[in-house]
Structure formats: C-alpha cells, structure tokens
PDB file of C-alpha atoms in Angstrom:
ATOM      1  CA  MET I   1     -17.784  22.942 -38.049  1.00  0.00           C
ATOM      2  CA  MET I   2     -19.192  20.353 -35.167  1.00  0.00           C
ATOM      3  CA  LYS I   3     -16.097  17.686 -36.434  1.00  0.00           C
ATOM      4  CA  TYR I   4     -13.934  20.209 -35.445  1.00  0.00           C
ATOM      5  CA  GLY I   5     -15.190  21.227 -31.790  1.00  0.00           C
ATOM      6  CA  LEU I   6     -15.365  17.351 -30.538  1.00  0.00           C
ATOM      7  CA  PHE I   7     -11.236  17.156 -32.160  1.00  0.00           C
ATOM      8  CA  PHE I   8     -10.388  20.867 -29.966  1.00  0.00           C
ATOM      9  CA  LEU I   9     -12.800  19.361 -27.418  1.00  0.00           C
ATOM     10  CA  MET I  10     -10.852  15.828 -27.072  1.00  0.00           C
ATOM     11  CA  LEU I  11      -6.944  18.263 -27.709  1.00  0.00           C
ATOM     12  CA  ILE I  12      -7.928  19.886 -25.034  1.00  0.00           C
ATOM     13  CA  THR I  13      -9.184  16.720 -22.565  1.00  0.00           C
ATOM     14  CA  LEU I  14      -4.846  14.895 -23.446  1.00  0.00           C
ATOM     15  CA  LEU I  15      -3.349  18.169 -22.709  1.00  0.00           C
ATOM     16  CA  SER I  16      -4.180  18.369 -19.429  1.00  0.00           C
ATOM     17  CA  CYS I  17      -3.653  15.039 -18.417  1.00  0.00           C
ATOM     18  CA  GLY I  18      -0.709  14.375 -16.082  1.00  0.00           C
ATOM     19  CA  LYS I  19       1.372  12.291 -17.048  1.00  0.00           C
ATOM     20  CA  ASP I  20       1.573  11.501 -13.436  1.00  0.00           C
ATOM     21  CA  ILE I  21      -0.613   7.538 -13.270  1.00  0.00           C
ATOM     22  CA  GLY I  22      -0.464   5.624 -10.710  1.00  0.00           C
ATOM     23  CA  SER I  23      -1.794   4.966  -8.103  1.00  0.00           C
ATOM     24  CA  ARG I  24      -2.325   6.699  -4.657  1.00  0.00           C
ATOM     25  CA  ILE I  25      -1.840   5.850  -1.346  1.00  0.00           C
ATOM     26  CA  PRO I  26      -5.991   4.611   0.004  1.00  0.00           C
ATOM     27  CA  GLU I  27      -7.608   6.798   2.079  1.00  0.00           C
ATOM     28  CA  VAL I  28      -7.975   5.555   5.842  1.00  0.00           C
ATOM     29  CA  PHE I  29      -9.269   6.207   8.840  1.00  0.00           C
ATOM     30  CA  LEU I  30      -6.585   7.086  11.409  1.00  0.00           C
ATOM     31  CA  ASN I  31      -6.307   8.350  15.418  1.00  0.00           C
ATOM     32  CA  TYR I  32      -3.593   6.878  16.748  1.00  0.00           C
ATOM     33  CA  SER I  33      -1.667   8.954  20.137  1.00  0.00           C
ATOM     34  CA  VAL I  34       1.154   7.948  22.376  1.00  0.00           C
ATOM     35  CA  THR I  35       2.641   9.600  25.894  1.00  0.00           C
ATOM     36  CA  VAL I  36       5.797  11.632  25.006  1.00  0.00           C
ATOM     37  CA  GLN I  37       7.901   9.737  27.558  1.00  0.00           C
ATOM     38  CA  GLU I  38       6.371   6.329  25.960  1.00  0.00           C
ATOM     39  CA  PHE I  39       7.851   8.017  22.566  1.00  0.00           C
ATOM     40  CA  ASP I  40      11.030   9.163  23.023  1.00  0.00           C
ATOM     41  CA  ILE I  41      11.716   5.709  25.879  1.00  0.00           C
ATOM     42  CA  LYS I  42      10.184   3.500  21.389  1.00  0.00           C
ATOM     43  CA  LYS I  43      11.951   5.791  18.730  1.00  0.00           C
ATOM     44  CA  ASP I  44      15.447   4.578  17.510  1.00  0.00           C
ATOM     45  CA  PRO I  45      18.295   6.931  17.704  1.00  0.00           C
ATOM     46  CA  ASN I  46      17.602   9.252  15.515  1.00  0.00           C
ATOM     47  CA  GLY I  47      14.053  10.518  16.682  1.00  0.00           C
ATOM     48  CA  ILE I  48      11.581   8.028  14.697  1.00  0.00           C
ATOM     49  CA  MET I  49       9.203   5.239  16.354  1.00  0.00           C
ATOM     50  CA  ILE I  50       7.940   2.907  14.718  1.00  0.00           C
ATOM     51  CA  VAL I  51       3.626   1.589  15.101  1.00  0.00           C
ATOM     52  CA  ASN I  52       2.517  -1.372  13.389  1.00  0.00           C
ATOM     53  CA  ASN I  53      -1.048  -1.591  12.309  1.00  0.00           C
ATOM     54  CA  GLN I  54      -1.883   1.552  12.135  1.00  0.00           C
ATOM     55  CA  GLY I  55      -2.655   3.827   8.449  1.00  0.00           C
ATOM     56  CA  VAL I  56      -1.852   1.511   5.053  1.00  0.00           C
ATOM     57  CA  ALA I  57       1.684  -0.463   5.717  1.00  0.00           C
ATOM     58  CA  GLY I  58       2.330   1.337   9.737  1.00  0.00           C
ATOM     59  CA  LEU I  59       3.381   4.464  10.868  1.00  0.00           C
ATOM     60  CA  MET I  60       7.278   6.505  11.162  1.00  0.00           C
ATOM     61  CA  ILE I  61       6.311   9.312  13.902  1.00  0.00           C
ATOM     62  CA  VAL I  62       9.420  11.042  13.648  1.00  0.00           C
ATOM     63  CA  LYS I  63      10.471  14.533  15.777  1.00  0.00           C
ATOM     64  CA  ILE I  64      11.635  17.005  14.120  1.00  0.00           C
ATOM     65  CA  SER I  65      12.523  19.373  17.202  1.00  0.00           C
ATOM     66  CA  SER I  66      11.714  19.274  20.967  1.00  0.00           C
ATOM     67  CA  ASN I  67       7.925  20.270  20.418  1.00  0.00           C
ATOM     68  CA  SER I  68       7.158  19.219  16.874  1.00  0.00           C
ATOM     69  CA  TYR I  69       6.598  16.241  14.267  1.00  0.00           C
ATOM     70  CA  LYS I  70       5.754  14.442  11.680  1.00  0.00           C
ATOM     71  CA  ALA I  71       3.939  10.835  10.929  1.00  0.00           C
ATOM     72  CA  PHE I  72       4.172   9.376   7.173  1.00  0.00           C
ATOM     73  CA  ASP I  73       3.136   5.702   5.814  1.00  0.00           C
ATOM     74  CA  ARG I  74       4.953   2.843   5.881  1.00  0.00           C
ATOM     75  CA  CYS I  75       3.248   2.573   2.323  1.00  0.00           C
ATOM     76  CA  SER I  76       6.317   2.814  -0.304  1.00  0.00           C
ATOM     77  CA  SER I  77       4.145   6.191  -2.967  1.00  0.00           C
ATOM     78  CA  VAL I  78       6.184   3.963  -5.705  1.00  0.00           C
ATOM     79  CA  ASP I  79       3.989   1.843  -6.256  1.00  0.00           C
ATOM     80  CA  PRO I  80       1.304   1.484  -2.891  1.00  0.00           C
ATOM     81  CA  ASP I  81      -0.261  -1.963  -4.492  1.00  0.00           C
ATOM     82  CA  LYS I  82       2.577  -3.627  -3.882  1.00  0.00           C
ATOM     83  CA  ARG I  83       2.542  -2.582  -0.226  1.00  0.00           C
ATOM     84  CA  CYS I  84       5.555  -2.339   0.239  1.00  0.00           C
ATOM     85  CA  VAL I  85       6.879  -0.706   3.992  1.00  0.00           C
ATOM     86  CA  VAL I  86       9.234   1.293   4.290  1.00  0.00           C
ATOM     87  CA  VAL I  87      11.889   1.849   6.717  1.00  0.00           C
ATOM     88  CA  PRO I  88      14.294   4.372   8.395  1.00  0.00           C
ATOM     89  CA  ASP I  89      18.210   4.370   6.575  1.00  0.00           C
ATOM     90  CA  PRO I  90      20.467   2.541   9.661  1.00  0.00           C
ATOM     91  CA  GLU I  91      22.773   5.198   8.435  1.00  0.00           C
ATOM     92  CA  GLY I  92      21.773   7.249  10.750  1.00  0.00           C
ATOM     93  CA  THR I  93      19.673  10.255   8.750  1.00  0.00           C
ATOM     94  CA  LEU I  94      16.401  11.360   7.870  1.00  0.00           C
ATOM     95  CA  ILE I  95      16.110   9.052   5.280  1.00  0.00           C
ATOM     96  CA  ALA I  96      13.320   6.311   4.343  1.00  0.00           C
ATOM     97  CA  SER I  97      13.909   3.004   1.837  1.00  0.00           C
ATOM     98  CA  ASP I  98      11.470   1.188   0.047  1.00  0.00           C
ATOM     99  CA  PRO I  99      13.869  -1.852  -0.202  1.00  0.00           C
ATOM    100  CA  CYS I 100      11.287  -2.969  -2.826  1.00  0.00           C
ATOM    101  CA  SER I 101      12.287  -0.508  -5.635  1.00  0.00           C
ATOM    102  CA  GLY I 102      15.197   1.068  -3.699  1.00  0.00           C
ATOM    103  CA  GLY I 103      13.242   4.645  -3.577  1.00  0.00           C
ATOM    104  CA  LYS I 104      13.912   7.170  -0.630  1.00  0.00           C
ATOM    105  CA  TRP I 105      12.305  10.111   1.456  1.00  0.00           C
ATOM    106  CA  LEU I 106      13.527  12.733   3.623  1.00  0.00           C
ATOM    107  CA  LEU I 107      11.369  12.578   6.914  1.00  0.00           C
ATOM    108  CA  LEU I 108      11.788  16.230   7.574  1.00  0.00           C
ATOM    109  CA  ASP I 109       8.701  16.141   5.415  1.00  0.00           C
ATOM    110  CA  GLY I 110       8.553  13.636   3.306  1.00  0.00           C
ATOM    111  CA  SER I 111       9.926  14.914  -0.553  1.00  0.00           C
ATOM    112  CA  PRO I 112      11.300  12.126  -2.742  1.00  0.00           C
ATOM    113  CA  PHE I 113      14.933  11.244  -2.214  1.00  0.00           C
ATOM    114  CA  LYS I 114      16.452   9.369  -4.329  1.00  0.00           C
ATOM    115  CA  ALA I 115      14.054   7.467  -7.497  1.00  0.00           C
ATOM    116  CA  PRO I 116      12.287   5.765  -8.382  1.00  0.00           C
ATOM    117  CA  ALA I 117       9.884   7.991  -5.286  1.00  0.00           C
ATOM    118  CA  VAL I 118       8.388  10.884  -7.258  1.00  0.00           C
ATOM    119  CA  ARG I 119       6.072  10.928  -4.900  1.00  0.00           C
ATOM    120  CA  ASN I 120       5.907  11.558  -1.176  1.00  0.00           C
ATOM    121  CA  LEU I 121       4.865   9.727   1.257  1.00  0.00           C
ATOM    122  CA  LYS I 122       2.103  10.191   3.005  1.00  0.00           C
ATOM    123  CA  GLU I 123       1.049  12.003   6.282  1.00  0.00           C
ATOM    124  CA  TYR I 124      -0.634  12.199   8.863  1.00  0.00           C
ATOM    125  CA  GLN I 125      -1.505  15.658  10.965  1.00  0.00           C
ATOM    126  CA  VAL I 126       0.711  15.113  14.898  1.00  0.00           C
ATOM    127  CA  ARG I 127      -1.386  17.170  17.790  1.00  0.00           C
ATOM    128  CA  ILE I 128       0.242  17.872  21.018  1.00  0.00           C
ATOM    129  CA  ILE I 129      -1.845  18.106  23.509  1.00  0.00           C
ATOM    130  CA  ASN I 130      -1.263  19.531  26.408  1.00  0.00           C
ATOM    131  CA  ASN I 131       2.408  19.079  26.267  1.00  0.00           C
ATOM    132  CA  PHE I 132       1.913  15.324  27.023  1.00  0.00           C
ATOM    133  CA  THR I 133       0.392  13.051  23.885  1.00  0.00           C
ATOM    134  CA  LEU I 134       1.056  13.200  20.948  1.00  0.00           C
ATOM    135  CA  VAL I 135      -2.249  13.022  18.021  1.00  0.00           C
ATOM    136  CA  VAL I 136      -1.532  11.459  15.066  1.00  0.00           C
ATOM    137  CA  THR I 137      -5.042  11.576  12.599  1.00  0.00           C
ATOM    138  CA  ASN I 138      -6.068  11.361   9.137  1.00  0.00           C
ATOM    139  CA  ASP I 139      -9.508  11.843   9.019  1.00  0.00           C
ATOM    140  CA  TYR I 140     -10.986  10.787   5.995  1.00  0.00           C
ATOM    141  CA  GLY I 141     -14.354   8.961   6.129  1.00  0.00           C
ATOM    142  CA  ASN I 142     -14.685  11.013   9.342  1.00  0.00           C
TER     143      ASN I 142
END
C-alpha cells in the first residue's frame, strides 16, 4: 500500500510541474526618477526613453498616452543569463527586439510578439508625482 502512495505522490508532482523551467530575470532594487520635461527631451520619436545602468540591463520607459507610462527592463526574457539587451525597433512601432535570439515584445504591455519570446519583459512600477516627476521602482529587497 505504501508503494502505491509513493507512486501517486511522484506522479502528481511530475504532472503539476510546468514546462517553463528556464531562468528568470533577476530581481533587483530599483528607484529611478526623471522629470516629465527631461523624459520629453530624451525620448525617441516613438515615446521611448532608454536609461543605462539601471535595473538588470537598463530600462525602457515608454509613454503610452498623455499621462500613462510603462517601464521595462532591457534584459531579454528569452535567456536572461546571457543578459542580451533588448532594443526598440527602428520602424516606428512600439515593438522591441532581442538581437541575440530574434525574439520580439510589444511595449504596450511587455508581452511576447514573436518567438522564441514566450515570457513578458520584466515590468517595473511607474508613478507620476505631481504631474512633474516619473518614479520607476521595484521594491524588491526593500
């Protein structure tokens, strides 16, 4: 009887494991601020501002609408251990690409757009303080 119980426990454990066994983008502490005016000066024509030396592989702050912003880590979610840096596509779309794997993501929400991308880009929280300052945070470790 004990033999069958152990067998069923192992079977349930194996069946409950998902296929997603790849590594994840590491959690890092982040607290970055930029004024809306500085963002407007530094953003590209698509409304994307690149920030180096923040997060895991840099940041992409994206202006979605007049008072809505998203922020994503530039570390590719395809193989995060390689630290490939995701770049905005030059075609004037809100799509970013991983030059190492060819994966693509929509910058409206960070969702995968083209394989081999299957996981979202790592998103950080964006708060607007007094309609003047954008604060990008990840409260990990705080």
